[in-house]
Amino acid sequence: MISTAHVPGLLQTEAYARAVFAYMVPELPASELEPRVAHRMHRRVAVERDDAVEYEAVVHEGVLRTRVADRQTARAQLEEILRQSERPNVAVRVIPFDVDGFAGANTSMLYAGGPVPQLDTAKRDAPHGGPFLDAASQLARFRTLFRKVESASLDPARSRDFIHGLAKEL
């Protein structure tokens, strides 16, 4: 997962998710907002269960600094990312503002891969949704893009230190 707009859903706190969904236009009534938040929280089982999937998220510093709600929600969100990043199956990498050679600030995508590369799927986010892509040529492009973005990011240990520093600033 590469995110340059919001914290990836699997790493979001309930308050952060609620703030993101509440920002939609037209505004969602509570009867639609609450089920979306609940679904987002339930999806976290993918990284939290005993047989959890491997999950790597590359997050731009701007995502971590943007307060979608208040200071308390922002701090709790950073602490949740740190907590999740301690899981053996979760790697969080940060792309700082001051990194050289990163031209992918408009890149938000999900790449779901596994032991059979032909079954991999990619999804590039766009303002009005985006298609799932699974053609070999498309997947090759997205693998290359992911490698480029990943190479611009800090390793997971340095990323945790970076996030911890941001949390202390709040």
mmCIF file with all atom_site columns, C-alpha atoms in Angstrom:
data_model
loop_
_atom_site.group_PDB
_atom_site.id
_atom_site.type_symbol
_atom_site.label_atom_id
_atom_site.label_alt_id
_atom_site.label_comp_id
_atom_site.label_asym_id
_atom_site.label_entity_id
_atom_site.label_seq_id
_atom_site.pdbx_PDB_ins_code
_atom_site.Cartn_x
_atom_site.Cartn_y
_atom_site.Cartn_z
_atom_site.occupancy
_atom_site.B_iso_or_equiv
_atom_site.pdbx_formal_charge
_atom_site.auth_seq_id
_atom_site.auth_comp_id
_atom_site.auth_asym_id
_atom_site.auth_atom_id
_atom_site.pdbx_PDB_model_num
ATOM 1   C CA . MET A 1 1   ? 0.000   0.000   0.000   1.00 0.00 ? 1   MET A CA 1
ATOM 2   C CA . ILE A 1 2   ? 1.291   3.442   -0.921  1.00 0.00 ? 2   ILE A CA 1
ATOM 3   C CA . SER A 1 3   ? -0.549  6.359   0.592   1.00 0.00 ? 3   SER A CA 1
ATOM 4   C CA . THR A 1 4   ? -0.094  10.061  -0.030  1.00 0.00 ? 4   THR A CA 1
ATOM 5   C CA . ALA A 1 5   ? -3.553  11.218  1.065   1.00 0.00 ? 5   ALA A CA 1
ATOM 6   C CA . HIS A 1 6   ? -4.697  9.367   4.213   1.00 0.00 ? 6   HIS A CA 1
ATOM 7   C CA . VAL A 1 7   ? -3.420  6.797   6.655   1.00 0.00 ? 7   VAL A CA 1
ATOM 8   C CA . PRO A 1 8   ? -4.123  3.372   5.083   1.00 0.00 ? 8   PRO A CA 1
ATOM 9   C CA . GLY A 1 9   ? -7.437  1.937   6.269   1.00 0.00 ? 9   GLY A CA 1
ATOM 10  C CA . LEU A 1 10  ? -5.912  -1.103  7.999   1.00 0.00 ? 10  LEU A CA 1
ATOM 11  C CA . LEU A 1 11  ? -3.891  1.237   10.215  1.00 0.00 ? 11  LEU A CA 1
ATOM 12  C CA . GLN A 1 12  ? -6.614  3.779   11.021  1.00 0.00 ? 12  GLN A CA 1
ATOM 13  C CA . THR A 1 13  ? -8.101  4.389   14.438  1.00 0.00 ? 13  THR A CA 1
ATOM 14  C CA . GLU A 1 14  ? -11.862 4.608   14.738  1.00 0.00 ? 14  GLU A CA 1
ATOM 15  C CA . ALA A 1 15  ? -11.736 8.368   15.331  1.00 0.00 ? 15  ALA A CA 1
ATOM 16  C CA . TYR A 1 16  ? -9.502  8.923   12.301  1.00 0.00 ? 16  TYR A CA 1
ATOM 17  C CA . ALA A 1 17  ? -11.747 6.789   10.064  1.00 0.00 ? 17  ALA A CA 1
ATOM 18  C CA . ARG A 1 18  ? -14.825 8.622   11.312  1.00 0.00 ? 18  ARG A CA 1
ATOM 19  C CA . ALA A 1 19  ? -13.204 11.993  10.500  1.00 0.00 ? 19  ALA A CA 1
ATOM 20  C CA . VAL A 1 20  ? -12.267 10.849  6.980   1.00 0.00 ? 20  VAL A CA 1
ATOM 21  C CA . PHE A 1 21  ? -15.756 9.521   6.244   1.00 0.00 ? 21  PHE A CA 1
ATOM 22  C CA . ALA A 1 22  ? -17.420 12.570  7.827   1.00 0.00 ? 22  ALA A CA 1
ATOM 23  C CA . TYR A 1 23  ? -15.550 14.822  5.390   1.00 0.00 ? 23  TYR A CA 1
ATOM 24  C CA . MET A 1 24  ? -17.353 13.360  2.386   1.00 0.00 ? 24  MET A CA 1
ATOM 25  C CA . VAL A 1 25  ? -19.600 15.593  0.302   1.00 0.00 ? 25  VAL A CA 1
ATOM 26  C CA . PRO A 1 26  ? -22.480 15.207  0.410   1.00 0.00 ? 26  PRO A CA 1
ATOM 27  C CA . GLU A 1 27  ? -22.229 14.453  4.124   1.00 0.00 ? 27  GLU A CA 1
ATOM 28  C CA . LEU A 1 28  ? -23.124 10.954  5.149   1.00 0.00 ? 28  LEU A CA 1
ATOM 29  C CA . PRO A 1 29  ? -25.982 10.482  7.609   1.00 0.00 ? 29  PRO A CA 1
ATOM 30  C CA . ALA A 1 30  ? -25.061 8.551   10.758  1.00 0.00 ? 30  ALA A CA 1
ATOM 31  C CA . SER A 1 31  ? -26.937 5.554   9.338   1.00 0.00 ? 31  SER A CA 1
ATOM 32  C CA . GLU A 1 32  ? -24.282 5.359   6.578   1.00 0.00 ? 32  GLU A CA 1
ATOM 33  C CA . LEU A 1 33  ? -21.249 6.755   8.381   1.00 0.00 ? 33  LEU A CA 1
ATOM 34  C CA . GLU A 1 34  ? -21.267 4.359   11.334  1.00 0.00 ? 34  GLU A CA 1
ATOM 35  C CA . PRO A 1 35  ? -21.457 1.147   9.244   1.00 0.00 ? 35  PRO A CA 1
ATOM 36  C CA . ARG A 1 36  ? -18.520 2.394   7.132   1.00 0.00 ? 36  ARG A CA 1
ATOM 37  C CA . VAL A 1 37  ? -16.452 3.066   10.241  1.00 0.00 ? 37  VAL A CA 1
ATOM 38  C CA . ALA A 1 38  ? -17.398 -0.327  11.698  1.00 0.00 ? 38  ALA A CA 1
ATOM 39  C CA . HIS A 1 39  ? -16.465 -2.072  8.447   1.00 0.00 ? 39  HIS A CA 1
ATOM 40  C CA . ARG A 1 40  ? -13.120 -0.252  8.327   1.00 0.00 ? 40  ARG A CA 1
ATOM 41  C CA . MET A 1 41  ? -12.360 -1.372  11.896  1.00 0.00 ? 41  MET A CA 1
ATOM 42  C CA . HIS A 1 42  ? -13.439 -4.957  11.175  1.00 0.00 ? 42  HIS A CA 1
ATOM 43  C CA . ARG A 1 43  ? -11.118 -5.172  8.147   1.00 0.00 ? 43  ARG A CA 1
ATOM 44  C CA . ARG A 1 44  ? -8.135  -4.838  10.476  1.00 0.00 ? 44  ARG A CA 1
ATOM 45  C CA . VAL A 1 45  ? -8.536  -8.504  11.295  1.00 0.00 ? 45  VAL A CA 1
ATOM 46  C CA . ALA A 1 46  ? -6.496  -9.117  8.120   1.00 0.00 ? 46  ALA A CA 1
ATOM 47  C CA . VAL A 1 47  ? -3.333  -7.925  9.909   1.00 0.00 ? 47  VAL A CA 1
ATOM 48  C CA . GLU A 1 48  ? -4.307  -8.803  13.485  1.00 0.00 ? 48  GLU A CA 1
ATOM 49  C CA . ARG A 1 49  ? -5.427  -12.437 13.368  1.00 0.00 ? 49  ARG A CA 1
ATOM 50  C CA . ASP A 1 50  ? -3.140  -15.381 14.107  1.00 0.00 ? 50  ASP A CA 1
ATOM 51  C CA . ASP A 1 51  ? -2.679  -16.231 10.412  1.00 0.00 ? 51  ASP A CA 1
ATOM 52  C CA . ALA A 1 52  ? -2.413  -12.573 9.385   1.00 0.00 ? 52  ALA A CA 1
ATOM 53  C CA . VAL A 1 53  ? -1.242  -11.529 5.948   1.00 0.00 ? 53  VAL A CA 1
ATOM 54  C CA . GLU A 1 54  ? 2.044   -9.726  5.334   1.00 0.00 ? 54  GLU A CA 1
ATOM 55  C CA . TYR A 1 55  ? 1.296   -6.021  5.023   1.00 0.00 ? 55  TYR A CA 1
ATOM 56  C CA . GLU A 1 56  ? 3.621   -3.221  3.993   1.00 0.00 ? 56  GLU A CA 1
ATOM 57  C CA . ALA A 1 57  ? 2.488   0.385   3.923   1.00 0.00 ? 57  ALA A CA 1
ATOM 58  C CA . VAL A 1 58  ? 4.533   3.251   2.518   1.00 0.00 ? 58  VAL A CA 1
ATOM 59  C CA . VAL A 1 59  ? 3.183   6.540   3.834   1.00 0.00 ? 59  VAL A CA 1
ATOM 60  C CA . HIS A 1 60  ? 4.222   10.053  2.888   1.00 0.00 ? 60  HIS A CA 1
ATOM 61  C CA . GLU A 1 61  ? 5.115   12.435  5.729   1.00 0.00 ? 61  GLU A CA 1
ATOM 62  C CA . GLY A 1 62  ? 2.279   14.717  4.649   1.00 0.00 ? 62  GLY A CA 1
ATOM 63  C CA . VAL A 1 63  ? -0.217  11.970  5.531   1.00 0.00 ? 63  VAL A CA 1
ATOM 64  C CA . LEU A 1 64  ? 1.231   11.709  9.033   1.00 0.00 ? 64  LEU A CA 1
ATOM 65  C CA . ARG A 1 65  ? 1.206   15.463  9.599   1.00 0.00 ? 65  ARG A CA 1
ATOM 66  C CA . THR A 1 66  ? -2.310  16.124  8.304   1.00 0.00 ? 66  THR A CA 1
ATOM 67  C CA . ARG A 1 67  ? -4.805  16.407  11.150  1.00 0.00 ? 67  ARG A CA 1
ATOM 68  C CA . VAL A 1 68  ? -8.056  15.054  9.755   1.00 0.00 ? 68  VAL A CA 1
ATOM 69  C CA . ALA A 1 69  ? -9.619  15.804  13.139  1.00 0.00 ? 69  ALA A CA 1
ATOM 70  C CA . ASP A 1 70  ? -7.968  17.325  16.218  1.00 0.00 ? 70  ASP A CA 1
ATOM 71  C CA . ARG A 1 71  ? -4.545  17.095  17.873  1.00 0.00 ? 71  ARG A CA 1
ATOM 72  C CA . GLN A 1 72  ? -5.660  14.263  20.187  1.00 0.00 ? 72  GLN A CA 1
ATOM 73  C CA . THR A 1 73  ? -6.927  12.185  17.247  1.00 0.00 ? 73  THR A CA 1
ATOM 74  C CA . ALA A 1 74  ? -3.702  12.864  15.331  1.00 0.00 ? 74  ALA A CA 1
ATOM 75  C CA . ARG A 1 75  ? -1.530  11.736  18.250  1.00 0.00 ? 75  ARG A CA 1
ATOM 76  C CA . ALA A 1 76  ? -3.642  8.618   18.823  1.00 0.00 ? 76  ALA A CA 1
ATOM 77  C CA . GLN A 1 77  ? -3.392  7.810   15.107  1.00 0.00 ? 77  GLN A CA 1
ATOM 78  C CA . LEU A 1 78  ? 0.396   8.037   15.141  1.00 0.00 ? 78  LEU A CA 1
ATOM 79  C CA . GLU A 1 79  ? 0.523   5.841   18.259  1.00 0.00 ? 79  GLU A CA 1
ATOM 80  C CA . GLU A 1 80  ? -1.722  3.289   16.517  1.00 0.00 ? 80  GLU A CA 1
ATOM 81  C CA . ILE A 1 81  ? 0.584   3.177   13.503  1.00 0.00 ? 81  ILE A CA 1
ATOM 82  C CA . LEU A 1 82  ? 3.502   2.584   15.867  1.00 0.00 ? 82  LEU A CA 1
ATOM 83  C CA . ARG A 1 83  ? 1.574   -0.174  17.664  1.00 0.00 ? 83  ARG A CA 1
ATOM 84  C CA . GLN A 1 84  ? 0.623   -1.906  14.419  1.00 0.00 ? 84  GLN A CA 1
ATOM 85  C CA . SER A 1 85  ? 4.175   -1.582  13.058  1.00 0.00 ? 85  SER A CA 1
ATOM 86  C CA . GLU A 1 86  ? 5.440   -3.704  15.950  1.00 0.00 ? 86  GLU A CA 1
ATOM 87  C CA . ARG A 1 87  ? 3.564   -6.706  14.561  1.00 0.00 ? 87  ARG A CA 1
ATOM 88  C CA . PRO A 1 88  ? 5.897   -9.155  12.794  1.00 0.00 ? 88  PRO A CA 1
ATOM 89  C CA . ASN A 1 89  ? 3.680   -9.126  9.689   1.00 0.00 ? 89  ASN A CA 1
ATOM 90  C CA . VAL A 1 90  ? 3.346   -5.334  9.401   1.00 0.00 ? 90  VAL A CA 1
ATOM 91  C CA . ALA A 1 91  ? 5.983   -3.013  7.970   1.00 0.00 ? 91  ALA A CA 1
ATOM 92  C CA . VAL A 1 92  ? 5.405   0.735   7.835   1.00 0.00 ? 92  VAL A CA 1
ATOM 93  C CA . ARG A 1 93  ? 7.787   2.892   5.836   1.00 0.00 ? 93  ARG A CA 1
ATOM 94  C CA . VAL A 1 94  ? 7.771   6.699   5.733   1.00 0.00 ? 94  VAL A CA 1
ATOM 95  C CA . ILE A 1 95  ? 8.770   8.979   2.888   1.00 0.00 ? 95  ILE A CA 1
ATOM 96  C CA . PRO A 1 96  ? 9.971   12.205  4.535   1.00 0.00 ? 96  PRO A CA 1
ATOM 97  C CA . PHE A 1 97  ? 9.464   15.586  2.904   1.00 0.00 ? 97  PHE A CA 1
ATOM 98  C CA . ASP A 1 98  ? 13.208  16.080  2.612   1.00 0.00 ? 98  ASP A CA 1
ATOM 99  C CA . VAL A 1 99  ? 14.043  12.869  0.746   1.00 0.00 ? 99  VAL A CA 1
ATOM 100 C CA . ASP A 1 100 ? 15.824  13.338  -2.570  1.00 0.00 ? 100 ASP A CA 1
ATOM 101 C CA . GLY A 1 101 ? 14.556  11.750  -5.765  1.00 0.00 ? 101 GLY A CA 1
ATOM 102 C CA . PHE A 1 102 ? 10.890  11.240  -4.907  1.00 0.00 ? 102 PHE A CA 1
ATOM 103 C CA . ALA A 1 103 ? 8.473   12.365  -7.600  1.00 0.00 ? 103 ALA A CA 1
ATOM 104 C CA . GLY A 1 104 ? 5.572   10.133  -6.596  1.00 0.00 ? 104 GLY A CA 1
ATOM 105 C CA . ALA A 1 105 ? 3.641   12.399  -4.234  1.00 0.00 ? 105 ALA A CA 1
ATOM 106 C CA . ASN A 1 106 ? 0.497   11.820  -6.290  1.00 0.00 ? 106 ASN A CA 1
ATOM 107 C CA . THR A 1 107 ? 0.781   8.049   -5.955  1.00 0.00 ? 107 THR A CA 1
ATOM 108 C CA . SER A 1 108 ? -1.764  6.198   -3.845  1.00 0.00 ? 108 SER A CA 1
ATOM 109 C CA . MET A 1 109 ? -2.138  2.543   -4.667  1.00 0.00 ? 109 MET A CA 1
ATOM 110 C CA . LEU A 1 110 ? -2.748  -0.897  -3.288  1.00 0.00 ? 110 LEU A CA 1
ATOM 111 C CA . TYR A 1 111 ? -0.762  -3.853  -4.563  1.00 0.00 ? 111 TYR A CA 1
ATOM 112 C CA . ALA A 1 112 ? -1.984  -7.252  -3.372  1.00 0.00 ? 112 ALA A CA 1
ATOM 113 C CA . GLY A 1 113 ? 0.568   -9.914  -4.146  1.00 0.00 ? 113 GLY A CA 1
ATOM 114 C CA . GLY A 1 114 ? 1.204   -13.479 -3.184  1.00 0.00 ? 114 GLY A CA 1
ATOM 115 C CA . PRO A 1 115 ? 3.090   -16.626 -4.080  1.00 0.00 ? 115 PRO A CA 1
ATOM 116 C CA . VAL A 1 116 ? 1.493   -16.805 -7.551  1.00 0.00 ? 116 VAL A CA 1
ATOM 117 C CA . PRO A 1 117 ? 2.321   -13.473 -9.263  1.00 0.00 ? 117 PRO A CA 1
ATOM 118 C CA . GLN A 1 118 ? -0.269  -14.086 -11.993 1.00 0.00 ? 118 GLN A CA 1
ATOM 119 C CA . LEU A 1 119 ? -2.972  -13.714 -9.324  1.00 0.00 ? 119 LEU A CA 1
ATOM 120 C CA . ASP A 1 120 ? -1.674  -10.369 -8.042  1.00 0.00 ? 120 ASP A CA 1
ATOM 121 C CA . THR A 1 121 ? -3.951  -7.338  -8.248  1.00 0.00 ? 121 THR A CA 1
ATOM 122 C CA . ALA A 1 122 ? -3.270  -3.604  -8.139  1.00 0.00 ? 122 ALA A CA 1
ATOM 123 C CA . LYS A 1 123 ? -5.573  -0.679  -7.533  1.00 0.00 ? 123 LYS A CA 1
ATOM 124 C CA . ARG A 1 124 ? -4.602  2.926   -8.119  1.00 0.00 ? 124 ARG A CA 1
ATOM 125 C CA . ASP A 1 125 ? -6.671  5.421   -6.182  1.00 0.00 ? 125 ASP A CA 1
ATOM 126 C CA . ALA A 1 126 ? -8.328  8.281   -7.994  1.00 0.00 ? 126 ALA A CA 1
ATOM 127 C CA . PRO A 1 127 ? -10.758 10.948  -6.770  1.00 0.00 ? 127 PRO A CA 1
ATOM 128 C CA . HIS A 1 128 ? -13.754 8.945   -7.985  1.00 0.00 ? 128 HIS A CA 1
ATOM 129 C CA . GLY A 1 129 ? -12.488 5.429   -7.341  1.00 0.00 ? 129 GLY A CA 1
ATOM 130 C CA . GLY A 1 130 ? -10.240 3.281   -9.432  1.00 0.00 ? 130 GLY A CA 1
ATOM 131 C CA . PRO A 1 131 ? -10.338 -0.067  -11.194 1.00 0.00 ? 131 PRO A CA 1
ATOM 132 C CA . PHE A 1 132 ? -8.629  -3.225  -10.031 1.00 0.00 ? 132 PHE A CA 1
ATOM 133 C CA . LEU A 1 133 ? -5.868  -4.142  -12.453 1.00 0.00 ? 133 LEU A CA 1
ATOM 134 C CA . ASP A 1 134 ? -4.573  -7.637  -13.050 1.00 0.00 ? 134 ASP A CA 1
ATOM 135 C CA . ALA A 1 135 ? -3.079  -7.780  -16.554 1.00 0.00 ? 135 ALA A CA 1
ATOM 136 C CA . ALA A 1 136 ? 0.575   -8.838  -16.604 1.00 0.00 ? 136 ALA A CA 1
ATOM 137 C CA . SER A 1 137 ? 1.770   -5.577  -18.190 1.00 0.00 ? 137 SER A CA 1
ATOM 138 C CA . GLN A 1 138 ? -0.179  -3.466  -15.681 1.00 0.00 ? 138 GLN A CA 1
ATOM 139 C CA . LEU A 1 139 ? 1.154   -5.462  -12.733 1.00 0.00 ? 139 LEU A CA 1
ATOM 140 C CA . ALA A 1 140 ? 4.722   -5.079  -14.012 1.00 0.00 ? 140 ALA A CA 1
ATOM 141 C CA . ARG A 1 141 ? 4.263   -1.288  -14.094 1.00 0.00 ? 141 ARG A CA 1
ATOM 142 C CA . PHE A 1 142 ? 2.872   -1.258  -10.555 1.00 0.00 ? 142 PHE A CA 1
ATOM 143 C CA . ARG A 1 143 ? 5.644   -3.507  -9.210  1.00 0.00 ? 143 ARG A CA 1
ATOM 144 C CA . THR A 1 144 ? 8.169   -1.065  -10.680 1.00 0.00 ? 144 THR A CA 1
ATOM 145 C CA . LEU A 1 145 ? 6.306   1.903   -9.216  1.00 0.00 ? 145 LEU A CA 1
ATOM 146 C CA . PHE A 1 146 ? 6.143   0.258   -5.799  1.00 0.00 ? 146 PHE A CA 1
ATOM 147 C CA . ARG A 1 147 ? 9.896   -0.476  -5.886  1.00 0.00 ? 147 ARG A CA 1
ATOM 148 C CA . LYS A 1 148 ? 10.624  3.177   -6.773  1.00 0.00 ? 148 LYS A CA 1
ATOM 149 C CA . VAL A 1 149 ? 8.441   4.511   -3.977  1.00 0.00 ? 149 VAL A CA 1
ATOM 150 C CA . GLU A 1 150 ? 9.807   1.983   -1.499  1.00 0.00 ? 150 GLU A CA 1
ATOM 151 C CA . SER A 1 151 ? 13.388  2.935   -2.389  1.00 0.00 ? 151 SER A CA 1
ATOM 152 C CA . ALA A 1 152 ? 12.608  6.560   -1.483  1.00 0.00 ? 152 ALA A CA 1
ATOM 153 C CA . SER A 1 153 ? 11.278  5.572   1.946   1.00 0.00 ? 153 SER A CA 1
ATOM 154 C CA . LEU A 1 154 ? 12.988  5.048   5.272   1.00 0.00 ? 154 LEU A CA 1
ATOM 155 C CA . ASP A 1 155 ? 13.400  1.470   6.457   1.00 0.00 ? 155 ASP A CA 1
ATOM 156 C CA . PRO A 1 156 ? 10.819  0.281   9.030   1.00 0.00 ? 156 PRO A CA 1
ATOM 157 C CA . ALA A 1 157 ? 13.017  0.956   12.096  1.00 0.00 ? 157 ALA A CA 1
ATOM 158 C CA . ARG A 1 158 ? 13.902  4.496   10.991  1.00 0.00 ? 158 ARG A CA 1
ATOM 159 C CA . SER A 1 159 ? 10.257  5.027   10.046  1.00 0.00 ? 159 SER A CA 1
ATOM 160 C CA . ARG A 1 160 ? 9.133   4.100   13.574  1.00 0.00 ? 160 ARG A CA 1
ATOM 161 C CA . ASP A 1 161 ? 11.658  6.577   14.992  1.00 0.00 ? 161 ASP A CA 1
ATOM 162 C CA . PHE A 1 162 ? 10.375  9.223   12.583  1.00 0.00 ? 162 PHE A CA 1
ATOM 163 C CA . ILE A 1 163 ? 6.725   8.614   13.559  1.00 0.00 ? 163 ILE A CA 1
ATOM 164 C CA . HIS A 1 164 ? 7.630   8.630   17.242  1.00 0.00 ? 164 HIS A CA 1
ATOM 165 C CA . GLY A 1 165 ? 9.262   12.045  16.741  1.00 0.00 ? 165 GLY A CA 1
ATOM 166 C CA . LEU A 1 166 ? 6.118   13.380  15.036  1.00 0.00 ? 166 LEU A CA 1
ATOM 167 C CA . ALA A 1 167 ? 3.961   12.087  17.898  1.00 0.00 ? 167 ALA A CA 1
ATOM 168 C CA . LYS A 1 168 ? 6.165   13.880  20.421  1.00 0.00 ? 168 LYS A CA 1
ATOM 169 C CA . GLU A 1 169 ? 5.709   17.138  18.492  1.00 0.00 ? 169 GLU A CA 1
ATOM 170 C CA . LEU A 1 170 ? 1.959   16.904  19.103  1.00 0.00 ? 170 LEU A CA 1
#
